[in-house]
Short mmCIF file of C-alpha atoms in Angstrom, two decimals:
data_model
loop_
_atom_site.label_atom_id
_atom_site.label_comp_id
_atom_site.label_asym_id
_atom_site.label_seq_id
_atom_site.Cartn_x
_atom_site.Cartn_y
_atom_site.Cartn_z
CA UNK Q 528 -15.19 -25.31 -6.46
CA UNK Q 529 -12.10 -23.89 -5.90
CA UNK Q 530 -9.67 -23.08 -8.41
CA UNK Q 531 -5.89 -23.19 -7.93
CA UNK Q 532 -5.04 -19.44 -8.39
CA UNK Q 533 -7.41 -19.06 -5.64
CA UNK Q 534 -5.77 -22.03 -3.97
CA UNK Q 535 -2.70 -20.15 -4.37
CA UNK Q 536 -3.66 -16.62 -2.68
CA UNK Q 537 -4.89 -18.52 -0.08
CA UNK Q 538 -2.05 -20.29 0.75
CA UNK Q 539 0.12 -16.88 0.53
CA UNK Q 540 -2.38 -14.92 2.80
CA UNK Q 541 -1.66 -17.82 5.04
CA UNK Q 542 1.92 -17.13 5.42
CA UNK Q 543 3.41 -15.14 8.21
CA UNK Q 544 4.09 -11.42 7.70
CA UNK Q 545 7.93 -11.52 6.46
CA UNK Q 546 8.06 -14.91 4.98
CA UNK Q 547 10.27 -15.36 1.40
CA UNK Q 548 7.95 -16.67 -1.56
CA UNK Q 549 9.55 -18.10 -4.57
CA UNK Q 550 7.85 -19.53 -7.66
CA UNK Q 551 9.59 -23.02 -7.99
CA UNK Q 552 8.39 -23.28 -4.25
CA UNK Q 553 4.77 -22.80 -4.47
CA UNK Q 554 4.66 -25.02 -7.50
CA UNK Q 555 6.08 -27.65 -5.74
CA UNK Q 556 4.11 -27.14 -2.62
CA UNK Q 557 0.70 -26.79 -4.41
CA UNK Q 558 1.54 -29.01 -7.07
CA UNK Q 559 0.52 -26.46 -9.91
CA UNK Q 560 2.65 -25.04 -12.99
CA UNK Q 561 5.14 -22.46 -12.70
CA UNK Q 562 2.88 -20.31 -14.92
CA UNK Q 563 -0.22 -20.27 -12.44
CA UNK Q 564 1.89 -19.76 -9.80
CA UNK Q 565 3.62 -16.80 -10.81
CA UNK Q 566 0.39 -15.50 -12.05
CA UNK Q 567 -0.69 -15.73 -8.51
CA UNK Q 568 2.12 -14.07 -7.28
CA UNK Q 569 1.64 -11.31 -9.26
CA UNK Q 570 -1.63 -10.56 -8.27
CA UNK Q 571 -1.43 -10.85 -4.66
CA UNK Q 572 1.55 -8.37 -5.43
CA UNK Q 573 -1.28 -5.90 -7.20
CA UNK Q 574 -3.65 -6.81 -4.29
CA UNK Q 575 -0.70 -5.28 -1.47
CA UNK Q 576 -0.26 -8.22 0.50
CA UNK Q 577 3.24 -9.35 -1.13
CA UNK Q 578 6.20 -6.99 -2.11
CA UNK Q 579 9.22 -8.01 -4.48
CA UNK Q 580 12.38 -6.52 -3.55
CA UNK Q 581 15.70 -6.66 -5.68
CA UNK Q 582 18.36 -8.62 -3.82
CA UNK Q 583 15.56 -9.99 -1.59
CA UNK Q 584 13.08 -11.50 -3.77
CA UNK Q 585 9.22 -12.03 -2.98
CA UNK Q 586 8.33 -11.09 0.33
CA UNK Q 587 4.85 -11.79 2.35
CA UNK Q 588 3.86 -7.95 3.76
CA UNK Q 589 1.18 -6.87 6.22
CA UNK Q 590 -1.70 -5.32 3.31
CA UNK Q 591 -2.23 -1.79 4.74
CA UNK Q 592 -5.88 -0.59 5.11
CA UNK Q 593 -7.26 2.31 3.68
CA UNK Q 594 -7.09 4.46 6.69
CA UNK Q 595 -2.89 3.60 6.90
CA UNK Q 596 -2.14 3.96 3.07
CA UNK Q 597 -0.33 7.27 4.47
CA UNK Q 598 2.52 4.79 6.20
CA UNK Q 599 4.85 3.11 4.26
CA UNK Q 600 6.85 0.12 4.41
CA UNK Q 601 10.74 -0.56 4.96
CA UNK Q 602 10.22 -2.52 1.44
CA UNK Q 603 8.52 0.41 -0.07
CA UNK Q 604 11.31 2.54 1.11
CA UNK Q 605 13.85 0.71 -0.49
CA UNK Q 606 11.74 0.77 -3.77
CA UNK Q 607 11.45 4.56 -3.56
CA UNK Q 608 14.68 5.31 -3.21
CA UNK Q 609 16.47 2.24 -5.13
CA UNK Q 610 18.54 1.26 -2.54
CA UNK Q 611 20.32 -2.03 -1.52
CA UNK Q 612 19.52 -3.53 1.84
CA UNK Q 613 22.85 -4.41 3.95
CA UNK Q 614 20.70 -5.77 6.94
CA UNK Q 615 17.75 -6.52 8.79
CA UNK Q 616 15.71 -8.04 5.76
CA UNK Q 617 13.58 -9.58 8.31
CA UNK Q 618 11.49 -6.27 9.52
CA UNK Q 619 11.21 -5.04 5.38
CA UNK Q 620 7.56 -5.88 6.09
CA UNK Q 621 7.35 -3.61 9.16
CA UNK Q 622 5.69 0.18 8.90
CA UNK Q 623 7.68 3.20 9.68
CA UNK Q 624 6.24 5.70 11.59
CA UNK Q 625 8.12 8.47 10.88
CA UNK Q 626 11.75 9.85 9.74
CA UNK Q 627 14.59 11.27 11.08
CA UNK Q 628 17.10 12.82 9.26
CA UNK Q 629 20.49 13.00 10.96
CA UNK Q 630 21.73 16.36 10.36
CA UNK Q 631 22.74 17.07 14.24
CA UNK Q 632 24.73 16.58 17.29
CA UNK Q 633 25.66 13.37 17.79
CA UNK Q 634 24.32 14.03 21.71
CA UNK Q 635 20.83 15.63 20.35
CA UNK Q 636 19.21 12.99 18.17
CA UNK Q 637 18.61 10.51 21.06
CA UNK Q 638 15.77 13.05 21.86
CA UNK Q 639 14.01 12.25 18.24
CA UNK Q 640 14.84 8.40 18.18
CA UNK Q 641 11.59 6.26 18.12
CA UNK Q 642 10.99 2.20 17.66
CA UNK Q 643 9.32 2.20 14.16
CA UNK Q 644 11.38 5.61 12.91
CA UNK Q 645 13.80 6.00 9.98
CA UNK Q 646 17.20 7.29 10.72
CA UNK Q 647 18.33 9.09 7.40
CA UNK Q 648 21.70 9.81 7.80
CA UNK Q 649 25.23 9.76 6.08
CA UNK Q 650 28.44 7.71 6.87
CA UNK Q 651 28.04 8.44 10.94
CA UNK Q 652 28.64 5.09 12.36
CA UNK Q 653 27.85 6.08 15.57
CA UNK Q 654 24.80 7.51 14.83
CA UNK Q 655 23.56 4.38 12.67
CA UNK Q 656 24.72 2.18 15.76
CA UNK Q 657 22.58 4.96 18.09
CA UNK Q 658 20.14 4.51 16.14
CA UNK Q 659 19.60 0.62 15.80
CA UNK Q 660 19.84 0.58 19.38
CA UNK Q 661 16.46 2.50 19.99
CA UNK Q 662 14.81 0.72 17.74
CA UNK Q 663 15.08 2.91 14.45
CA UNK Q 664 15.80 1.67 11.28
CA UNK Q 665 19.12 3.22 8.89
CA UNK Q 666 19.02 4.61 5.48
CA UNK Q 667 22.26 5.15 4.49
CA UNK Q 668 22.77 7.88 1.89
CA UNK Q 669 25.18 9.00 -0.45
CA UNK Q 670 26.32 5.75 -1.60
CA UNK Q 671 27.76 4.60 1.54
CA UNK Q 672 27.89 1.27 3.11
CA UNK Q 673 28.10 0.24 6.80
CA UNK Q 674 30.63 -1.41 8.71
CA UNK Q 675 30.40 -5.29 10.12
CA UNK Q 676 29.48 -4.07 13.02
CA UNK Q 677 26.42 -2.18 11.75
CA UNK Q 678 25.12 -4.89 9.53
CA UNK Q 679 25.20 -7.34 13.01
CA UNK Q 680 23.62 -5.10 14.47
CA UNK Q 681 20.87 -4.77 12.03
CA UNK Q 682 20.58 -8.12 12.15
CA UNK Q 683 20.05 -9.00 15.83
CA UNK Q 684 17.45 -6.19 16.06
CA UNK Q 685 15.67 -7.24 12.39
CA UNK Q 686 15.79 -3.62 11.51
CA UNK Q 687 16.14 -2.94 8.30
CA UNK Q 688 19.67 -1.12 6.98
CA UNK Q 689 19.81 -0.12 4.06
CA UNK Q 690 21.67 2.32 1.10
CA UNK Q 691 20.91 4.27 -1.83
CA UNK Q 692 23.19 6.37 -3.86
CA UNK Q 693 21.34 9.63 -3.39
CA UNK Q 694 22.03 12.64 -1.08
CA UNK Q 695 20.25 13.27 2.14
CA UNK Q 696 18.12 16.14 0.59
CA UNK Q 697 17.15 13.62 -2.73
CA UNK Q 698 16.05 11.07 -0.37
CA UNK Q 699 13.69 12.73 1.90
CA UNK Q 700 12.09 13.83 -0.82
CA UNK Q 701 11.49 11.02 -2.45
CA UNK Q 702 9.85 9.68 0.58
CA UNK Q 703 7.80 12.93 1.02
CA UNK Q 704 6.32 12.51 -2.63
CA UNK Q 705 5.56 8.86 -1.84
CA UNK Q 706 3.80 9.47 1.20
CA UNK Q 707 2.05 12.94 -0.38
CA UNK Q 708 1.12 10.41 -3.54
CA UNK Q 709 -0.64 8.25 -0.85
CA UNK Q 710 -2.61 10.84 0.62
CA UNK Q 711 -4.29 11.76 -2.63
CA UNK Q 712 -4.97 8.28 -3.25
CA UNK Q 713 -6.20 7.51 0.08
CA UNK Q 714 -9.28 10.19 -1.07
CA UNK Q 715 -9.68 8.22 -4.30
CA UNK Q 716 -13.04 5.89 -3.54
CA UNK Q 717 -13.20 2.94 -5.19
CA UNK Q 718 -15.79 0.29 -6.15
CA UNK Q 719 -14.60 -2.27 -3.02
CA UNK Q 720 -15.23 0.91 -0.61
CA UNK Q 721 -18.65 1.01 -1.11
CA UNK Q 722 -19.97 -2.96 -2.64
CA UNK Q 723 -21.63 -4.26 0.10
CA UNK Q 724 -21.01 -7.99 0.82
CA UNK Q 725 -22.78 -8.25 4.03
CA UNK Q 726 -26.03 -8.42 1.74
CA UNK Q 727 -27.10 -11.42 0.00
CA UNK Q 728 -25.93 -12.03 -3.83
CA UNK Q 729 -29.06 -12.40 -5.98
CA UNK Q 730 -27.95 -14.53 -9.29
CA UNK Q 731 -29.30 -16.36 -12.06
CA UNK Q 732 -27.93 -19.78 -13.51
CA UNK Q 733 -28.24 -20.07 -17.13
CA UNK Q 734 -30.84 -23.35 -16.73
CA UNK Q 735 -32.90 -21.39 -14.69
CA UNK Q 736 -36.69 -20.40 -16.21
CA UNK Q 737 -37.60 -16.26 -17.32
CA UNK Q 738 -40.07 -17.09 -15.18
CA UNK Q 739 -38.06 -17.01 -12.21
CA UNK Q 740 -36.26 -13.90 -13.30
CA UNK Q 741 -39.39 -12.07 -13.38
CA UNK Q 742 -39.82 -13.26 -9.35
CA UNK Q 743 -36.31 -11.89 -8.63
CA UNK Q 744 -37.00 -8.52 -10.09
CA UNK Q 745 -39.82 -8.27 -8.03
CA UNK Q 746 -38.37 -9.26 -4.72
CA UNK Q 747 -34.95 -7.24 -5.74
CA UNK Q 748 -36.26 -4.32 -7.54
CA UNK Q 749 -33.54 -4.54 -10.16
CA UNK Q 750 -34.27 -5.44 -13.18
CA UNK Q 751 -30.35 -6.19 -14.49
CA UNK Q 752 -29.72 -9.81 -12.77
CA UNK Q 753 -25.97 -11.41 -13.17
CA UNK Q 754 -25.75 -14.73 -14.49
CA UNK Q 755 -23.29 -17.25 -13.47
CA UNK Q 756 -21.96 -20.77 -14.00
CA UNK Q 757 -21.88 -23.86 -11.05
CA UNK Q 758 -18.64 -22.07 -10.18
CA UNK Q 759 -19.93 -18.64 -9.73
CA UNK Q 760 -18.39 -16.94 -12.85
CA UNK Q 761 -20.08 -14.60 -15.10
CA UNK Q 762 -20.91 -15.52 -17.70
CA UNK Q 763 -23.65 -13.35 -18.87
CA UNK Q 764 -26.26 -10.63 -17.80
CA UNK Q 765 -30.46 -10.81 -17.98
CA UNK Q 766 -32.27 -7.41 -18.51
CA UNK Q 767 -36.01 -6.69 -19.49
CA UNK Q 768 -35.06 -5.90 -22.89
CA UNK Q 769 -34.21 -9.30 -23.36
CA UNK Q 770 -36.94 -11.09 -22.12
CA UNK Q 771 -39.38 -8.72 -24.12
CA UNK Q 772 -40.54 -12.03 -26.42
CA UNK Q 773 -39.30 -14.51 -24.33
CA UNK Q 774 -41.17 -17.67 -23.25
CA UNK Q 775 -41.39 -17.67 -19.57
CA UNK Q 776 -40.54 -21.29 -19.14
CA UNK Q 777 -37.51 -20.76 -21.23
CA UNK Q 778 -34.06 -21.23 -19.98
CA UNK Q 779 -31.86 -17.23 -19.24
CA UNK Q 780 -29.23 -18.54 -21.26
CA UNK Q 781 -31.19 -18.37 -24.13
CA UNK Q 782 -32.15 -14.61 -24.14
CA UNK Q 783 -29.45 -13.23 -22.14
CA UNK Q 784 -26.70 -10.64 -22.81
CA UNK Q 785 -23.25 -12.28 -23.20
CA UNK Q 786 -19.85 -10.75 -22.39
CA UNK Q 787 -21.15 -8.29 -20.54
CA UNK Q 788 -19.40 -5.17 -18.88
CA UNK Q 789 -18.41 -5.48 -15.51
CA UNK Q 790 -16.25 -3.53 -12.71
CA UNK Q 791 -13.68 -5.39 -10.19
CA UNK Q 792 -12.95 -4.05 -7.08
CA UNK Q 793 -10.00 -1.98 -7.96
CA UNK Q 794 -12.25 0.07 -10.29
CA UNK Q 795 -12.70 3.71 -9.64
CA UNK Q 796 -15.90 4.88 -8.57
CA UNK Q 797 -15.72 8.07 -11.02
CA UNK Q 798 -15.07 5.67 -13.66
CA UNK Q 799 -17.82 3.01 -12.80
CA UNK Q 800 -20.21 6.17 -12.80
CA UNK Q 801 -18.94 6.75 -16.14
CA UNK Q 802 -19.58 3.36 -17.62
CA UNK Q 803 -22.93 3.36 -15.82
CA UNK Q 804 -24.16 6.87 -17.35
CA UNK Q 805 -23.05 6.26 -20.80
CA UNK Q 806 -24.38 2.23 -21.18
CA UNK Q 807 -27.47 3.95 -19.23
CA UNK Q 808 -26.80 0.49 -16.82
CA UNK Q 809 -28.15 0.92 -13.07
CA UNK Q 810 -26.41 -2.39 -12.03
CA UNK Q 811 -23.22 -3.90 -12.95
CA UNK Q 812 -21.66 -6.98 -11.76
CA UNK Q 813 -18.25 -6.54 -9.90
CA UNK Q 814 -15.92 -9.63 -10.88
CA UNK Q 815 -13.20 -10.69 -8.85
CA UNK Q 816 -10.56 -13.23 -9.81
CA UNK Q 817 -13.80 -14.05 -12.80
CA UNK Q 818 -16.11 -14.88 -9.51
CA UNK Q 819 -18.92 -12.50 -8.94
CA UNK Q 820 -18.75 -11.02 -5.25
CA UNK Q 821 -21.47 -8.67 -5.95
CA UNK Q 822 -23.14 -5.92 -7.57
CA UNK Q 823 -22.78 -1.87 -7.74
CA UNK Q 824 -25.71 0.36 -8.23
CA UNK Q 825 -26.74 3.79 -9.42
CA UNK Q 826 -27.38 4.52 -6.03
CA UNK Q 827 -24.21 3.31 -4.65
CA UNK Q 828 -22.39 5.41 -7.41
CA UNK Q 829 -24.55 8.32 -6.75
CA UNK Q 830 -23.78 7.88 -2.43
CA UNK Q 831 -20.21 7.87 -3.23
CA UNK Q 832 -19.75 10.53 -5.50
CA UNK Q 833 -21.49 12.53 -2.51
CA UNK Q 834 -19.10 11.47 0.20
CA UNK Q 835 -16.16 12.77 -2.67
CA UNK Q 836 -17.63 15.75 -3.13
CA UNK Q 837 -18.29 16.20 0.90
CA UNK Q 838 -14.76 14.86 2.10
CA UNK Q 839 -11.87 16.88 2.88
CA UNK Q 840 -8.88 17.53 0.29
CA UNK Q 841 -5.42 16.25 1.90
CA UNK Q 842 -3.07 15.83 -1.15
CA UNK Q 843 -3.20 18.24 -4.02
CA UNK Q 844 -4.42 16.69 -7.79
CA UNK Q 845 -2.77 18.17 -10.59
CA UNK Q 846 -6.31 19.54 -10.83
CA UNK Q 847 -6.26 21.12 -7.66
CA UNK Q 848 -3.14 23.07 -8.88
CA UNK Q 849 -4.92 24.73 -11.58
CA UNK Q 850 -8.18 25.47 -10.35
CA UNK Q 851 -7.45 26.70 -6.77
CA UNK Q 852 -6.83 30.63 -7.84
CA UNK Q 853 -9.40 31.01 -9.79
CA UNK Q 854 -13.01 32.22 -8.05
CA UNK Q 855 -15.82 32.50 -8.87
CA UNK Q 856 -17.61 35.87 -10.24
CA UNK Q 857 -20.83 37.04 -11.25
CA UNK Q 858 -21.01 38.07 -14.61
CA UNK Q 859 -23.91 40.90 -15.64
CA UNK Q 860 -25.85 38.51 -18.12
CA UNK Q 861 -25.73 35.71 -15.28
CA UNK Q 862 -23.04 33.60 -16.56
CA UNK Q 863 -20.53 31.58 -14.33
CA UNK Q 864 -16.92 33.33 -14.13
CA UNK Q 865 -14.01 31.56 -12.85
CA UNK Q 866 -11.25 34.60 -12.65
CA UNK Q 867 -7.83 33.77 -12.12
CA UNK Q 868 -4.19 33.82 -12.58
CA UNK Q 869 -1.95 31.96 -14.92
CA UNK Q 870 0.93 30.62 -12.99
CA UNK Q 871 4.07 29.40 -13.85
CA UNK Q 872 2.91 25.99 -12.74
CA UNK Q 873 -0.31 25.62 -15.40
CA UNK Q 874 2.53 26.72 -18.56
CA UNK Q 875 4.55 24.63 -20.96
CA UNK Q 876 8.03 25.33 -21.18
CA UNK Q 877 7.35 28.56 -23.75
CA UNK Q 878 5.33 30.13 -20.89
CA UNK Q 879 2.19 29.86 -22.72
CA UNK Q 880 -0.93 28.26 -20.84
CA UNK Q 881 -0.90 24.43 -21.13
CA UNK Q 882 -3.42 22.08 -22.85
CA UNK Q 883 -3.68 19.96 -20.14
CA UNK Q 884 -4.16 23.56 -17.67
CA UNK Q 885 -6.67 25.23 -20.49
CA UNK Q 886 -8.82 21.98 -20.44
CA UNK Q 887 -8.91 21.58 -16.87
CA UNK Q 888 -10.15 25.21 -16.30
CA UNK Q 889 -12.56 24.81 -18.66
CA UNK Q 890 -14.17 21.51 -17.54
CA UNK Q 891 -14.26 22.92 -13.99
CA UNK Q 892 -16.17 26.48 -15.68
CA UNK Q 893 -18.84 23.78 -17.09
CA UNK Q 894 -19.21 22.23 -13.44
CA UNK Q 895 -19.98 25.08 -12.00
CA UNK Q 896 -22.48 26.45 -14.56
CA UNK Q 897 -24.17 23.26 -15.11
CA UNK Q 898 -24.60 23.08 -11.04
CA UNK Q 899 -26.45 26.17 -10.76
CA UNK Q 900 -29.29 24.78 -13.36
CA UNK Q 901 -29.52 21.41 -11.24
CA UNK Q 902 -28.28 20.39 -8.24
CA UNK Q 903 -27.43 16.77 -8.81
CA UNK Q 904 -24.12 14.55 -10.30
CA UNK Q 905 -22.68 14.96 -13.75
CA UNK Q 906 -19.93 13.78 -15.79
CA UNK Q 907 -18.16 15.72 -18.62
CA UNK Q 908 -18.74 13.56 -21.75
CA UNK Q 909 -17.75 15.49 -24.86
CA UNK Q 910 -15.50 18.51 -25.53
CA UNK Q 911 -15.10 19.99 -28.89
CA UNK Q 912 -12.00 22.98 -28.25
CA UNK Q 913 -11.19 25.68 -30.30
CA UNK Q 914 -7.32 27.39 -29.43
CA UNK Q 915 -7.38 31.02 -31.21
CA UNK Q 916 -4.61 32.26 -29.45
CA UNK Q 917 -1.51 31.17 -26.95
CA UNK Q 918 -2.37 32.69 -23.11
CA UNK Q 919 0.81 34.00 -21.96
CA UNK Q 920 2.27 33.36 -18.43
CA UNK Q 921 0.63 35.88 -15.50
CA UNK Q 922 -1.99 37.07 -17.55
CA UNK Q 923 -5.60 37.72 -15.60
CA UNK Q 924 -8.66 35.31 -17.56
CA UNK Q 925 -11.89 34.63 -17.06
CA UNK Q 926 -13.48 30.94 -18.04
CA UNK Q 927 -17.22 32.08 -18.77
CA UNK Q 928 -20.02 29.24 -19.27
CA UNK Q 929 -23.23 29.36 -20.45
CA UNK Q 930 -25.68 26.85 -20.82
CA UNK Q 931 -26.78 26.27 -24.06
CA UNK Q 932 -29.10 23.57 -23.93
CA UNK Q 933 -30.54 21.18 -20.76
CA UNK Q 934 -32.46 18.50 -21.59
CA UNK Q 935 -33.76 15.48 -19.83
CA UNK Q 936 -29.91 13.46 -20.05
CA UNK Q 937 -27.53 15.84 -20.89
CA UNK Q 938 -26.27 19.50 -21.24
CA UNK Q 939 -24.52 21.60 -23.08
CA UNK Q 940 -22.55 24.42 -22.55
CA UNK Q 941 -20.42 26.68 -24.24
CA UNK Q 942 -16.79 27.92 -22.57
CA UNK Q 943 -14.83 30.91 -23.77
CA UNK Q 944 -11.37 31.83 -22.24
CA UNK Q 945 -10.69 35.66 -22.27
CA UNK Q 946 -9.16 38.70 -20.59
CA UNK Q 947 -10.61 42.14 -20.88
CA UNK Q 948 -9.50 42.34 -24.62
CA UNK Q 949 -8.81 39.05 -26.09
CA UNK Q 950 -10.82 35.77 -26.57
CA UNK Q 951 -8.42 32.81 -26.38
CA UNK Q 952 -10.15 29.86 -26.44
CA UNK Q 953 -13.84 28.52 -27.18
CA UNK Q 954 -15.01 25.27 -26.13
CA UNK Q 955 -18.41 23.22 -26.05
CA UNK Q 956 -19.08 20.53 -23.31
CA UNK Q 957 -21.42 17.95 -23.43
CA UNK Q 958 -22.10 16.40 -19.84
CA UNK Q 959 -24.86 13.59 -18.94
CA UNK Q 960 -26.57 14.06 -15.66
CA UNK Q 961 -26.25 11.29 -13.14
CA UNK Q 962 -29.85 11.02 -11.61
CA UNK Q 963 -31.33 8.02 -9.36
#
């Protein structure tokens, strides 16, 4: 059955690209509460197919796939930058392609004019006019507005014009940390890039028999089995351990697990391998809008972390930052060595080594030691730090690791930051292996 926040997405998926979406009118429409509808709302807004805007209100967008997340929107653009639109609300849901900024001969920028671009520019009426003309749309900067004449313009064409209060400079900027944002996120994998829905769900109702969990596990070969209501919510999970005494005419809901720990699509794979390794889980339900749409194994989690560590890097992390001048070197005893630089960028504002820049080094020293002793996944559990001494800006360390004990689950390993002279920090890691 379906329930009326899923009533309500529907309905807004339905609605063409562009189209205005108020509370009080999907109430009425739907006949639901104000509550459930804004509810709604607000999730389709976290699920990128609806945008709010100030001024505008709640608009229905085109949701971008993964491959696009590097485009933005008109209505993202005005979000970035905080600007008012003048014009053209009806193409906020349209993608640019690229931007323009202005700073030219009037006669020259009809060579760089696009349908689909941005035309950053100042007070230049003509060039805003130029520009509407080809197809572009205007950000106006500096605080400016347009004349009548723009605004009609904008209009006619549906192309948005619009104004923020920063300089040209501030503004493309802005834009150029959105989209560089976008790029890093766009190599984040989450748990929706790799559930597979084209195979079949295998569930349990709570009035079905042990008996006929046992026949699952055998057809399946997983021995965790979700268990959900008429409706298809979940409501609780079924694993050997609890059918260790059971009868096996009994009913699931007797014996089984309640409450239990699931991921929803927008979960990140590193942190669904995470949750997986420490419950020691190698299924877990993924829950959408409380509906199970499937399941995520150990081997999908293992697969994916794979592809991450095989894919190229387009944005930098903050990690990237600190760990891409330091290399590694072979120490004489057969420790790992990452040597390296401290930059300006990995200090606090004292010009002493950050926490956040020390820790990062030496989780990334643990990687690489723990890697040569087995070749498979891991995730940093534990870390126990000892600071002895502040590393000053530009000075040369080395992050050595040994391991001090590798067992069947997890490893330890001891870190110690030092120069030629000076020990700075000491560390030990705990990490749990992720095996199939």
């Amino acid at each position: 059955m379906t329930t009326k926040h899923q009533q309500i997405l529907e309905y807004i998926r339905s609605l063409p690209v562009g189209s205005q979406i108020s509370v009080r009118k999907i109430a009425r429409v739907l006949n639901v509460s104000e509550g459930t509808a804004y509810r709604a709302i607000k999730e389709a807004e976290a699920e990128g197919f609806v945008s709010t805007l100030d001024r505008i209100g709640t608009v229905r967008v085109e949701k971008k796939e993964k491959e696009q997340i590097e485009r933005l929107t008109f209505a993202e653009v005005v979000r970035i930058v905080e600007g008012t639109v003048l014009g053209g609300k009806e193409g906020l849901h349209k993608t640019l392609s690229r931007f323009v900024i202005g700073a030219m001969r009037t006669e020259s920028i009809s060579r760089y004019l696009s349908p689909g671009c941005l035309m950053i520019v100042g007070n230049r009426e003509q060039v805003q006019r130029m520009s509407l003309k080809s197809g572009a749309a205007v950000l106006i900067t500096g605080g400016f507005t347009a004349s009548p004449m723009v605004e009609k313009l904008a209009n006619e064409y549906q192309l948005p014009l619009i104004s923020c209060s920063y300089d040209t400079f501030t503004t493309a900027s802005l834009i150029n940390r959105a989209l560089y944002d976008r790029l890093i996120k766009k190599d984040i994998l989450y748990v929706e890039d790799v559930l597979q829905q084209d195979q079949p769900l295998v569930t349990l109702k709570p009035e079905d028999s042990v008996r006929r969990y046992y026949h699952l596990v055998e057809e399946t070969g997983h021995s965790r089995m979700p268990v959900v209501d008429a409706s298809g919510r979940l409501v609780g999970i079924i694993s050997p351990r609890d059918v260790a005494e059971a009868e096996l005419d009994g009913p699931v809901s007797r014996y089984m697990t309640r409450n239990p720990v699931s991921v929803t699509p927008k979960t990140t794979i590193a942190s669904a391998a995470h949750r997986m390794a420490f419950e020691g889980f190698e299924m877990m339900p993924v829950v959408k809008d409380k509906d199970v749409i499937g399941v995520i194994t150990r081997q999908d989690v293992i697969r994916a972390l794979q592809i991450m560590n095989r894919q190229p890097q387009v944005g930098e992390t903050v990690e990237d930052i600190v760990v891409r001048d330091f290399n590694l070197a072979q120490a004489p005893d057969g420790t790992a060595v990452l040597r390296g630089q401290v930059t300006p960028q990995m200090t606090t504002s004292g010009g002493t080594l950050a926490t956040g820049s020390l820790t990062t080094l030496i989780q990334e020293a643990a990687r690489v030691c723990l890697r040569r002793a087995r070749h498979v996944d891991m995730l940093i559990e534990n870390m126990t730090l000892y600071v002895l001494r502040p590393v000053p800006v530009d000075t040369t360390i080395d992050a050595r690791a040994r391991v001090l004990n590798d067992g069947r689950r997890y490893a330890k390993v001891e870190v110690e930051i030092a120069d030629r002279t000076d020990v700075f920090a000491k560390a030990l890691v705990t990490a749990q292996w992720i095996e199939r």
